[in-house]
Every structure is written in C-alpha cells, then in structure tokens.
Amino acid sequence: MARLDEVLGMKVRRAGLGLIVGAVLMAPTAASAGPALVFEPYNGTVFYSEDPDAAWFPASLTKLMTAYVAFQALKDGSVKPDTNVVCSKKATEQAPSKLWLKEGEAITLDVALKVLIVKSANDVALMIAETVSGSEEAFVARMNEAAQRLNMTRTVFANVNGLPNERQVTTARDLAKLARAIIIEFPEHADLFTTVQVQVGKKVLRTHNGLLVNYPGADGMKTGFICDSGFNVVASATREGRKLVAVILGEPSVASRRERAVDLLDNGFKRYFWKSLFGTSLDGLAIQASLSSGPTHLRDSVCGAGKLKAKRKVVRKKKSRSTASSSSR
C-alpha cells in the first residue's frame, strides 16, 4: 500500500484534491473519555485511534477471549455444541451478572455460549472454562497463550469473566486484534454476536448491547462494565458490504458509550473510501503508551457514592439481582 505522502506527491495534488483528502481524514469531533479505536477487520486499516495502548480493565470484554478459546475447542473436536456444561459450586459463587443455575444443573455448550455473549453471565463463563479445560486456571492459561499468539502484547488474563482483578489488563489495540481474530478465524460463529435474546427454560435473557437493536448494520460484538473500567464495548457493524469495528473503553454511562460508538462508526463509514487508501494498519500504529503505565481506575468517577446509590435505585426498580459495583457485563 502506498504511503500517504507518496500518493499526495502524485498528480492528485495537482487536481486540487489534497485539501479534500485532508478534510476527509479528520477525526470525529465528539468529546471523548477513554481509549478508542476504529478499524476494518479484514485488512486491519485503522480509521481512528485514541490512546490505543493505554492499559485498561477489560471487564466483560474478557468474555470475547473466553468465547475464542471455546471456539478453538469446538474446532479441534475436544468439545461439541451439545456437550453438557455443568454448574459447579465455584460457578454458583461468582458475582453477577449471572444465569443463577444451581450446583449440578447443566446446559449445552451451544446455549452456554449464547448466554455468555447475550447475558454476559459470569457463572456460565466459569462453567465453559471448567468444561473445556477442567479448571479455570487451565483455561486462563489457554487464554494467555492465545493472547500471545495474537500478538496482544499488553494483555494479561487472570480470570475468565472479567470480574475485578488488578492483574487483568488489556488495551484498545489488543482488543481490536482479538475481535479481528474472532471475525476472520470463526465466521461460522458470527450469528452468536448478533443474538439479541436467548431463552433458557422460562428465562428470557436480553442483550446489554443496545446497538444491536437500534444501530443500522450493527452485528456484534460485546459490552463490558465494572466500576474501575467504566462502560466498555467492542461494537461491529456492516453497511453495503463494508465492515467496521469500534473498541471503546472507559465511558461514564451506557448512554455515552452508545453515543460514542455511533459517532465513531458513523464517521468511519463516511470516510471508508479514503481510509481504505490511506489508513494506517492496526499493527503499524506507533506504540503510544509506556509499558510501565498501570490501568486507570474509574471507580470514584463512575461509581462514586451518589452515582452508585442512583444505579442501585434503578436496579431495584428493574428487580435485577446484579449490583453496579461487582457486575461484569
């Protein structure tokens, strides 16, 4: 691919298009919070980036890697879609968001993966891990091996569901690499990420990803939240055969997370043609943060005393069994 300065040295500059190119490549103007990155998954072209290498708590975006490792196990035949996934005592002890199964109850792996992505159930994430690898520890080792293979150089997993753990960190760039791997390596599971609800027994579970319901072309992937991370999302959308993925971390609310995702994806689709010609690749972005920099903690700003009280009031009204301080969703 030709470099932008080389292209602009050609006759296109003489045709008066240099200013147009500069205008088209301008970044979105919406106010931002945490790191963000927008890219095309098949060629890795980056459409927008902000602090792509800042360390961050992934929260339930962790479950994208949980799903990825489970997909690998399905592919190698060590498990099947109808394999029973049994709830252990340890699974019942996981904090919400949960499916709330009792010890000994079981669902199939196919259903478990749907619940993992749609409901973001922490107990089900552990059940999948124990089914695939025998223990959470063994499964986490596979997650970290996969991260190394995908060149997620600043990511460390310590659990399978994203519940608070100081050692569990990632970056927007690394999450982009994971999203790209899922899309390219496992297209047969694409429908999983477009699912807006799943029924388990009498329970109807609905997605936390509102973009799937109200953003044209939205087709995945996963939301995440703990107090220290703020509201995260990896959001994908396809329009006229063109696919973009936005990684957004650290938003202060569900509403602002959605607004930023819409803004970044809209701007990406508007700039698609020019960026496909002149954009930097996902792997070619210069490193923009020190390896020694630890993750940002947003607990006080996102879940301060007053805000946490308000969140709990809303939760009680919805008769939810989850809490804003512990849930990873």
mmCIF file of C-alpha atoms in Angstrom:
data_model
loop_
_atom_site.group_PDB
_atom_site.id
_atom_site.type_symbol
_atom_site.label_atom_id
_atom_site.label_comp_id
_atom_site.label_asym_id
_atom_site.label_seq_id
_atom_site.Cartn_x
_atom_site.Cartn_y
_atom_site.Cartn_z
ATOM 1 C CA MET A 1 0.000 0.000 0.000
ATOM 2 C CA ALA A 2 1.381 3.411 -0.948
ATOM 3 C CA ARG A 3 2.191 5.851 1.819
ATOM 4 C CA LEU A 4 0.008 8.933 2.102
ATOM 5 C CA ASP A 5 2.887 11.347 1.449
ATOM 6 C CA GLU A 6 3.844 9.384 -1.674
ATOM 7 C CA VAL A 7 0.304 9.484 -3.012
ATOM 8 C CA LEU A 8 -0.050 13.186 -2.332
ATOM 9 C CA GLY A 9 3.131 13.759 -4.316
ATOM 10 C CA MET A 10 1.371 12.498 -7.432
ATOM 11 C CA LYS A 11 -0.985 14.287 -9.773
ATOM 12 C CA VAL A 12 -3.858 14.043 -7.283
ATOM 13 C CA ARG A 13 -2.359 17.118 -5.585
ATOM 14 C CA ARG A 14 -2.365 18.989 -8.887
ATOM 15 C CA ALA A 15 -6.031 18.141 -9.312
ATOM 16 C CA GLY A 16 -6.793 20.065 -6.155
ATOM 17 C CA LEU A 17 -7.730 17.013 -4.103
ATOM 18 C CA GLY A 18 -5.083 17.406 -1.423
ATOM 19 C CA LEU A 19 -7.326 19.586 0.731
ATOM 20 C CA ILE A 20 -10.229 17.195 0.254
ATOM 21 C CA VAL A 21 -8.128 14.259 1.433
ATOM 22 C CA GLY A 22 -7.015 16.206 4.483
ATOM 23 C CA ALA A 23 -10.593 17.093 5.356
ATOM 24 C CA VAL A 24 -11.862 13.563 4.863
ATOM 25 C CA LEU A 25 -9.234 12.106 7.165
ATOM 26 C CA MET A 26 -10.097 14.405 10.060
ATOM 27 C CA ALA A 27 -11.009 12.599 13.270
ATOM 28 C CA PRO A 28 -14.522 12.607 14.724
ATOM 29 C CA THR A 29 -15.280 15.705 16.759
ATOM 30 C CA ALA A 30 -17.281 14.227 19.629
ATOM 31 C CA ALA A 31 -15.843 14.671 23.106
ATOM 32 C CA SER A 32 -14.079 11.525 24.250
ATOM 33 C CA ALA A 33 -13.409 9.800 27.541
ATOM 34 C CA GLY A 34 -11.195 6.734 27.467
ATOM 35 C CA PRO A 35 -9.256 4.916 24.751
ATOM 36 C CA ALA A 36 -10.893 4.188 21.407
ATOM 37 C CA LEU A 37 -10.018 2.574 18.107
ATOM 38 C CA VAL A 38 -11.993 2.045 14.888
ATOM 39 C CA PHE A 39 -10.700 -0.380 12.266
ATOM 40 C CA GLU A 40 -11.574 -2.583 9.296
ATOM 41 C CA PRO A 41 -11.044 -6.187 10.422
ATOM 42 C CA TYR A 42 -10.099 -7.857 7.135
ATOM 43 C CA ASN A 43 -7.180 -5.611 6.183
ATOM 44 C CA GLY A 44 -6.534 -4.055 9.591
ATOM 45 C CA THR A 45 -6.894 -0.452 8.393
ATOM 46 C CA VAL A 46 -7.277 1.934 11.334
ATOM 47 C CA PHE A 47 -9.867 4.667 10.858
ATOM 48 C CA TYR A 48 -9.457 6.363 14.237
ATOM 49 C CA SER A 49 -7.397 5.835 17.370
ATOM 50 C CA GLU A 50 -7.044 7.498 20.728
ATOM 51 C CA ASP A 51 -4.753 6.101 23.413
ATOM 52 C CA PRO A 52 -4.850 2.632 21.795
ATOM 53 C CA ASP A 53 -2.115 1.274 24.072
ATOM 54 C CA ALA A 54 -3.309 2.645 27.413
ATOM 55 C CA ALA A 55 -3.698 -0.136 29.977
ATOM 56 C CA TRP A 56 -7.343 -0.762 30.841
ATOM 57 C CA PHE A 57 -9.529 -3.215 32.722
ATOM 58 C CA PRO A 58 -11.449 -5.232 30.113
ATOM 59 C CA ALA A 59 -14.397 -6.155 32.354
ATOM 60 C CA SER A 60 -16.711 -8.462 30.390
ATOM 61 C CA LEU A 61 -14.853 -7.867 27.140
ATOM 62 C CA THR A 62 -12.780 -10.666 28.669
ATOM 63 C CA LYS A 63 -15.556 -12.981 27.521
ATOM 64 C CA LEU A 64 -14.562 -12.397 23.901
ATOM 65 C CA MET A 65 -11.399 -14.345 24.677
ATOM 66 C CA THR A 66 -13.398 -16.908 26.658
ATOM 67 C CA ALA A 67 -15.520 -17.422 23.543
ATOM 68 C CA TYR A 68 -12.442 -17.500 21.289
ATOM 69 C CA VAL A 69 -10.832 -20.317 23.280
ATOM 70 C CA ALA A 70 -14.142 -22.198 23.342
ATOM 71 C CA PHE A 71 -14.379 -21.797 19.556
ATOM 72 C CA GLN A 72 -10.916 -23.321 19.263
ATOM 73 C CA ALA A 73 -12.019 -26.285 21.379
ATOM 74 C CA LEU A 74 -15.072 -26.779 19.166
ATOM 75 C CA LYS A 75 -12.882 -26.646 16.086
ATOM 76 C CA ASP A 76 -10.405 -29.238 17.355
ATOM 77 C CA GLY A 77 -13.254 -31.523 18.388
ATOM 78 C CA SER A 78 -12.449 -31.725 22.098
ATOM 79 C CA VAL A 79 -15.990 -30.497 22.802
ATOM 80 C CA LYS A 80 -19.190 -30.359 20.764
ATOM 81 C CA PRO A 81 -22.123 -27.917 20.654
ATOM 82 C CA ASP A 82 -24.270 -30.428 22.579
ATOM 83 C CA THR A 83 -21.620 -31.095 25.248
ATOM 84 C CA ASN A 84 -23.141 -30.656 28.708
ATOM 85 C CA VAL A 85 -21.797 -27.673 30.639
ATOM 86 C CA VAL A 86 -22.374 -28.357 34.338
ATOM 87 C CA CYS A 87 -22.664 -25.746 37.073
ATOM 88 C CA SER A 88 -20.049 -26.285 39.783
ATOM 89 C CA LYS A 89 -20.016 -24.941 43.332
ATOM 90 C CA LYS A 90 -17.394 -22.403 42.264
ATOM 91 C CA ALA A 91 -19.658 -21.243 39.445
ATOM 92 C CA THR A 92 -22.501 -20.589 41.888
ATOM 93 C CA GLU A 93 -20.154 -18.360 43.891
ATOM 94 C CA GLN A 94 -19.440 -15.963 41.013
ATOM 95 C CA ALA A 95 -20.746 -12.416 41.317
ATOM 96 C CA PRO A 96 -23.465 -11.142 38.947
ATOM 97 C CA SER A 97 -24.277 -10.827 36.114
ATOM 98 C CA LYS A 98 -25.396 -14.488 36.307
ATOM 99 C CA LEU A 99 -27.701 -17.160 34.969
ATOM 100 C CA TRP A 100 -28.245 -18.279 38.585
ATOM 101 C CA LEU A 101 -28.040 -22.007 37.955
ATOM 102 C CA LYS A 102 -27.804 -24.333 40.932
ATOM 103 C CA GLU A 103 -24.881 -26.659 41.512
ATOM 104 C CA GLY A 104 -25.257 -29.714 39.294
ATOM 105 C CA GLU A 105 -27.602 -28.093 36.779
ATOM 106 C CA ALA A 106 -26.451 -28.181 33.164
ATOM 107 C CA ILE A 107 -26.986 -26.577 29.779
ATOM 108 C CA THR A 108 -25.399 -27.399 26.437
ATOM 109 C CA LEU A 109 -22.245 -25.622 25.307
ATOM 110 C CA ASP A 110 -24.173 -24.089 22.415
ATOM 111 C CA VAL A 111 -26.640 -22.476 24.833
ATOM 112 C CA ALA A 112 -23.842 -21.546 27.234
ATOM 113 C CA LEU A 113 -22.041 -19.557 24.540
ATOM 114 C CA LYS A 114 -25.237 -17.665 23.744
ATOM 115 C CA VAL A 115 -25.754 -16.861 27.421
ATOM 116 C CA LEU A 116 -22.097 -15.842 27.695
ATOM 117 C CA ILE A 117 -22.417 -13.221 24.961
ATOM 118 C CA VAL A 118 -26.046 -12.124 25.407
ATOM 119 C CA LYS A 119 -26.387 -12.145 29.201
ATOM 120 C CA SER A 120 -22.664 -11.859 29.976
ATOM 121 C CA ALA A 121 -23.170 -14.414 32.723
ATOM 122 C CA ASN A 122 -20.114 -14.782 34.941
ATOM 123 C CA ASP A 123 -21.160 -18.184 36.274
ATOM 124 C CA VAL A 124 -21.571 -19.518 32.739
ATOM 125 C CA ALA A 125 -18.125 -18.229 31.745
ATOM 126 C CA LEU A 126 -16.646 -20.337 34.535
ATOM 127 C CA MET A 127 -18.773 -23.339 33.548
ATOM 128 C CA ILE A 128 -17.461 -23.137 29.989
ATOM 129 C CA ALA A 129 -13.885 -22.902 31.249
ATOM 130 C CA GLU A 130 -14.235 -25.924 33.515
ATOM 131 C CA THR A 131 -15.877 -27.942 30.735
ATOM 132 C CA VAL A 132 -13.249 -27.121 28.118
ATOM 133 C CA SER A 133 -10.110 -27.243 30.270
ATOM 134 C CA GLY A 134 -11.032 -28.888 33.566
ATOM 135 C CA SER A 135 -10.398 -25.795 35.667
ATOM 136 C CA GLU A 136 -10.458 -22.029 35.440
ATOM 137 C CA GLU A 137 -6.696 -21.896 35.909
ATOM 138 C CA ALA A 138 -6.032 -24.198 32.960
ATOM 139 C CA PHE A 139 -8.451 -22.259 30.774
ATOM 140 C CA VAL A 140 -6.878 -18.920 31.734
ATOM 141 C CA ALA A 141 -3.515 -20.341 30.678
ATOM 142 C CA ARG A 142 -5.028 -21.064 27.256
ATOM 143 C CA MET A 143 -6.425 -17.533 27.124
ATOM 144 C CA ASN A 144 -2.983 -16.069 27.750
ATOM 145 C CA GLU A 145 -1.399 -18.415 25.211
ATOM 146 C CA ALA A 146 -3.937 -17.248 22.643
ATOM 147 C CA ALA A 147 -3.234 -13.618 23.531
ATOM 148 C CA GLN A 148 0.474 -14.165 22.896
ATOM 149 C CA ARG A 149 -0.216 -15.871 19.583
ATOM 150 C CA LEU A 150 -2.435 -12.966 18.504
ATOM 151 C CA ASN A 151 0.321 -10.504 19.464
ATOM 152 C CA MET A 152 -1.789 -8.973 22.225
ATOM 153 C CA THR A 153 1.416 -7.826 23.857
ATOM 154 C CA ARG A 154 -0.109 -5.764 26.661
ATOM 155 C CA THR A 155 -2.873 -8.118 27.728
ATOM 156 C CA VAL A 156 -2.920 -10.417 30.753
ATOM 157 C CA PHE A 157 -5.897 -12.536 31.781
ATOM 158 C CA ALA A 158 -6.366 -13.648 35.381
ATOM 159 C CA ASN A 159 -9.955 -14.903 35.199
ATOM 160 C CA VAL A 160 -12.465 -15.969 32.563
ATOM 161 C CA ASN A 161 -15.263 -13.464 33.145
ATOM 162 C CA GLY A 162 -13.727 -10.040 33.725
ATOM 163 C CA LEU A 163 -14.666 -9.605 37.362
ATOM 164 C CA PRO A 164 -12.358 -7.148 39.174
ATOM 165 C CA ASN A 165 -8.724 -8.249 39.307
ATOM 166 C CA GLU A 166 -5.769 -5.860 39.313
ATOM 167 C CA ARG A 167 -3.710 -8.240 37.155
ATOM 168 C CA GLN A 168 -6.306 -8.444 34.386
ATOM 169 C CA VAL A 169 -5.468 -5.703 31.882
ATOM 170 C CA THR A 170 -5.661 -5.059 28.164
ATOM 171 C CA THR A 171 -5.630 -2.215 25.628
ATOM 172 C CA ALA A 172 -7.897 -0.995 22.850
ATOM 173 C CA ARG A 173 -5.372 -2.201 20.265
ATOM 174 C CA ASP A 174 -5.171 -5.677 21.794
ATOM 175 C CA LEU A 175 -8.951 -5.977 21.938
ATOM 176 C CA ALA A 176 -9.057 -4.958 18.286
ATOM 177 C CA LYS A 177 -6.665 -7.805 17.472
ATOM 178 C CA LEU A 178 -8.891 -10.230 19.361
ATOM 179 C CA ALA A 179 -12.030 -9.005 17.599
ATOM 180 C CA ARG A 180 -10.279 -9.329 14.243
ATOM 181 C CA ALA A 181 -9.234 -12.909 15.040
ATOM 182 C CA ILE A 182 -12.778 -13.918 16.003
ATOM 183 C CA ILE A 183 -14.229 -12.396 12.833
ATOM 184 C CA ILE A 184 -11.646 -13.893 10.474
ATOM 185 C CA GLU A 185 -10.982 -17.279 12.095
ATOM 186 C CA PHE A 186 -14.516 -18.161 13.172
ATOM 187 C CA PRO A 187 -17.064 -16.736 10.715
ATOM 188 C CA GLU A 188 -19.305 -19.707 11.483
ATOM 189 C CA HIS A 189 -19.983 -18.150 14.901
ATOM 190 C CA ALA A 190 -20.877 -14.681 13.581
ATOM 191 C CA ASP A 191 -24.585 -15.159 14.336
ATOM 192 C CA LEU A 192 -23.774 -15.598 18.019
ATOM 193 C CA PHE A 193 -22.777 -11.949 18.289
ATOM 194 C CA THR A 194 -25.937 -10.688 16.582
ATOM 195 C CA THR A 195 -28.232 -12.511 19.015
ATOM 196 C CA VAL A 196 -30.402 -10.077 20.980
ATOM 197 C CA GLN A 197 -32.085 -12.568 23.288
ATOM 198 C CA VAL A 198 -31.881 -16.189 24.351
ATOM 199 C CA GLN A 199 -34.317 -18.333 26.306
ATOM 200 C CA VAL A 200 -33.132 -20.774 28.957
ATOM 201 C CA GLY A 201 -36.053 -22.619 30.479
ATOM 202 C CA LYS A 202 -38.557 -19.939 31.417
ATOM 203 C CA LYS A 203 -35.919 -17.199 31.491
ATOM 204 C CA VAL A 204 -35.676 -14.810 28.553
ATOM 205 C CA LEU A 205 -32.281 -13.098 28.576
ATOM 206 C CA ARG A 206 -31.736 -9.911 26.578
ATOM 207 C CA THR A 207 -28.529 -8.389 25.303
ATOM 208 C CA HIS A 208 -26.752 -5.499 27.032
ATOM 209 C CA ASN A 209 -25.648 -4.285 23.587
ATOM 210 C CA GLY A 210 -28.363 -1.822 22.601
ATOM 211 C CA LEU A 211 -26.609 -1.074 19.316
ATOM 212 C CA LEU A 212 -27.851 -4.419 18.013
ATOM 213 C CA VAL A 213 -31.397 -3.130 18.362
ATOM 214 C CA ASN A 214 -31.126 0.456 17.161
ATOM 215 C CA TYR A 215 -27.976 0.997 15.090
ATOM 216 C CA PRO A 216 -28.319 0.235 11.350
ATOM 217 C CA GLY A 217 -25.950 -2.545 10.334
ATOM 218 C CA ALA A 218 -24.867 -3.482 13.869
ATOM 219 C CA ASP A 219 -23.768 -7.122 14.061
ATOM 220 C CA GLY A 220 -21.792 -7.525 17.317
ATOM 221 C CA MET A 221 -19.831 -7.906 19.492
ATOM 222 C CA LYS A 222 -19.766 -7.412 23.341
ATOM 223 C CA THR A 223 -20.185 -4.902 26.165
ATOM 224 C CA GLY A 224 -18.315 -4.778 29.465
ATOM 225 C CA PHE A 225 -18.552 -2.914 32.753
ATOM 226 C CA ILE A 226 -17.020 -2.812 36.190
ATOM 227 C CA CYS A 227 -16.664 0.353 38.231
ATOM 228 C CA ASP A 228 -12.913 0.612 37.655
ATOM 229 C CA SER A 229 -13.185 0.203 33.879
ATOM 230 C CA GLY A 230 -16.231 2.307 33.141
ATOM 231 C CA PHE A 231 -18.501 1.250 30.301
ATOM 232 C CA ASN A 232 -16.657 -0.616 27.533
ATOM 233 C CA VAL A 233 -17.785 -2.018 24.210
ATOM 234 C CA VAL A 234 -16.436 -3.741 21.132
ATOM 235 C CA ALA A 235 -19.042 -2.852 18.508
ATOM 236 C CA SER A 236 -19.118 -4.086 14.923
ATOM 237 C CA ALA A 237 -21.329 -3.016 12.033
ATOM 238 C CA THR A 238 -21.610 -3.776 8.324
ATOM 239 C CA ARG A 239 -23.012 -1.477 5.652
ATOM 240 C CA GLU A 240 -23.001 -2.097 1.907
ATOM 241 C CA GLY A 241 -20.553 -4.948 2.373
ATOM 242 C CA ARG A 242 -18.140 -2.835 4.419
ATOM 243 C CA LYS A 243 -17.411 -3.886 7.981
ATOM 244 C CA LEU A 244 -16.018 -1.725 10.793
ATOM 245 C CA VAL A 245 -15.263 -2.474 14.434
ATOM 246 C CA ALA A 246 -15.087 0.133 17.198
ATOM 247 C CA VAL A 247 -13.347 -0.509 20.521
ATOM 248 C CA ILE A 248 -14.446 1.988 23.168
ATOM 249 C CA LEU A 249 -13.231 1.964 26.769
ATOM 250 C CA GLY A 250 -13.989 3.961 29.889
ATOM 251 C CA GLU A 251 -17.241 5.725 29.116
ATOM 252 C CA PRO A 252 -19.092 7.116 32.168
ATOM 253 C CA SER A 253 -22.516 5.694 31.268
ATOM 254 C CA VAL A 254 -24.393 3.331 28.981
ATOM 255 C CA ALA A 255 -25.751 6.333 27.077
ATOM 256 C CA SER A 256 -22.343 7.915 26.473
ATOM 257 C CA ARG A 257 -20.914 4.542 25.429
ATOM 258 C CA ARG A 258 -23.628 4.226 22.805
ATOM 259 C CA GLU A 259 -23.232 7.836 21.642
ATOM 260 C CA ARG A 260 -19.500 7.473 21.180
ATOM 261 C CA ALA A 261 -19.878 4.173 19.349
ATOM 262 C CA VAL A 262 -22.446 5.690 16.986
ATOM 263 C CA ASP A 263 -20.272 8.751 16.368
ATOM 264 C CA LEU A 264 -17.126 6.755 15.652
ATOM 265 C CA LEU A 265 -18.813 4.170 13.452
ATOM 266 C CA ASP A 266 -20.767 6.823 11.526
ATOM 267 C CA ASN A 267 -17.590 8.777 10.871
ATOM 268 C CA GLY A 268 -15.777 5.605 9.886
ATOM 269 C CA PHE A 269 -18.343 4.689 7.267
ATOM 270 C CA LYS A 270 -18.295 8.241 5.890
ATOM 271 C CA ARG A 271 -14.505 8.046 5.495
ATOM 272 C CA TYR A 272 -14.346 4.427 4.358
ATOM 273 C CA PHE A 273 -13.107 5.003 0.810
ATOM 274 C CA TRP A 274 -10.284 7.386 1.730
ATOM 275 C CA LYS A 275 -9.174 5.415 4.746
ATOM 276 C CA SER A 276 -9.012 2.211 2.723
ATOM 277 C CA LEU A 277 -6.480 4.005 0.526
ATOM 278 C CA PHE A 278 -4.507 5.991 3.080
ATOM 279 C CA GLY A 279 -5.163 4.470 6.515
ATOM 280 C CA THR A 280 -2.545 3.134 8.906
ATOM 281 C CA SER A 281 -2.695 -0.571 9.710
ATOM 282 C CA LEU A 282 -3.625 -1.941 13.120
ATOM 283 C CA ASP A 283 -0.158 -3.431 13.531
ATOM 284 C CA GLY A 284 1.536 -0.350 12.079
ATOM 285 C CA LEU A 285 0.314 2.164 14.660
ATOM 286 C CA ALA A 286 3.166 3.569 16.714
ATOM 287 C CA ILE A 287 3.170 2.484 20.370
ATOM 288 C CA GLN A 288 1.560 5.315 22.305
ATOM 289 C CA ALA A 289 1.876 4.400 25.980
ATOM 290 C CA SER A 290 4.618 3.240 28.319
ATOM 291 C CA LEU A 291 4.661 -0.412 29.324
ATOM 292 C CA SER A 292 5.111 0.724 32.924
ATOM 293 C CA SER A 293 1.830 2.637 32.940
ATOM 294 C CA GLY A 294 -0.821 0.879 35.009
ATOM 295 C CA PRO A 295 -4.548 0.820 34.267
ATOM 296 C CA THR A 296 -6.748 3.797 35.007
ATOM 297 C CA HIS A 297 -9.201 3.367 37.905
ATOM 298 C CA LEU A 298 -12.593 4.976 37.286
ATOM 299 C CA ARG A 299 -14.416 3.719 40.383
ATOM 300 C CA ASP A 300 -14.813 7.131 42.025
ATOM 301 C CA SER A 301 -15.988 8.901 38.879
ATOM 302 C CA VAL A 302 -18.258 6.121 37.601
ATOM 303 C CA CYS A 303 -19.492 4.559 40.855
ATOM 304 C CA GLY A 304 -18.984 7.297 43.452
ATOM 305 C CA ALA A 305 -21.289 7.226 46.474
ATOM 306 C CA GLY A 306 -24.061 9.297 44.885
ATOM 307 C CA LYS A 307 -23.835 7.644 41.478
ATOM 308 C CA LEU A 308 -23.724 4.149 42.934
ATOM 309 C CA LYS A 309 -26.810 4.896 45.026
ATOM 310 C CA ALA A 310 -28.653 6.069 41.914
ATOM 311 C CA LYS A 311 -27.571 2.987 39.981
ATOM 312 C CA ARG A 312 -28.825 0.699 42.752
ATOM 313 C CA LYS A 313 -32.166 2.523 42.785
ATOM 314 C CA VAL A 314 -32.576 1.823 39.080
ATOM 315 C CA VAL A 315 -31.522 -1.785 39.584
ATOM 316 C CA ARG A 316 -34.143 -2.259 42.320
ATOM 317 C CA LYS A 317 -36.833 -0.832 40.069
ATOM 318 C CA LYS A 318 -35.908 -3.343 37.383
ATOM 319 C CA LYS A 319 -35.883 -6.129 40.001
ATOM 320 C CA SER A 320 -32.422 -7.085 38.887
ATOM 321 C CA ARG A 321 -30.252 -9.297 41.042
ATOM 322 C CA SER A 322 -26.996 -7.689 39.910
ATOM 323 C CA THR A 323 -25.112 -4.783 41.509
ATOM 324 C CA ALA A 324 -23.261 -1.926 39.869
ATOM 325 C CA SER A 325 -20.131 -2.472 41.943
ATOM 326 C CA SER A 326 -19.494 -6.133 41.207
ATOM 327 C CA SER A 327 -21.120 -6.930 37.901
ATOM 328 C CA SER A 328 -19.073 -7.582 34.811
ATOM 329 C CA ARG A 329 -21.341 -7.187 31.813
#
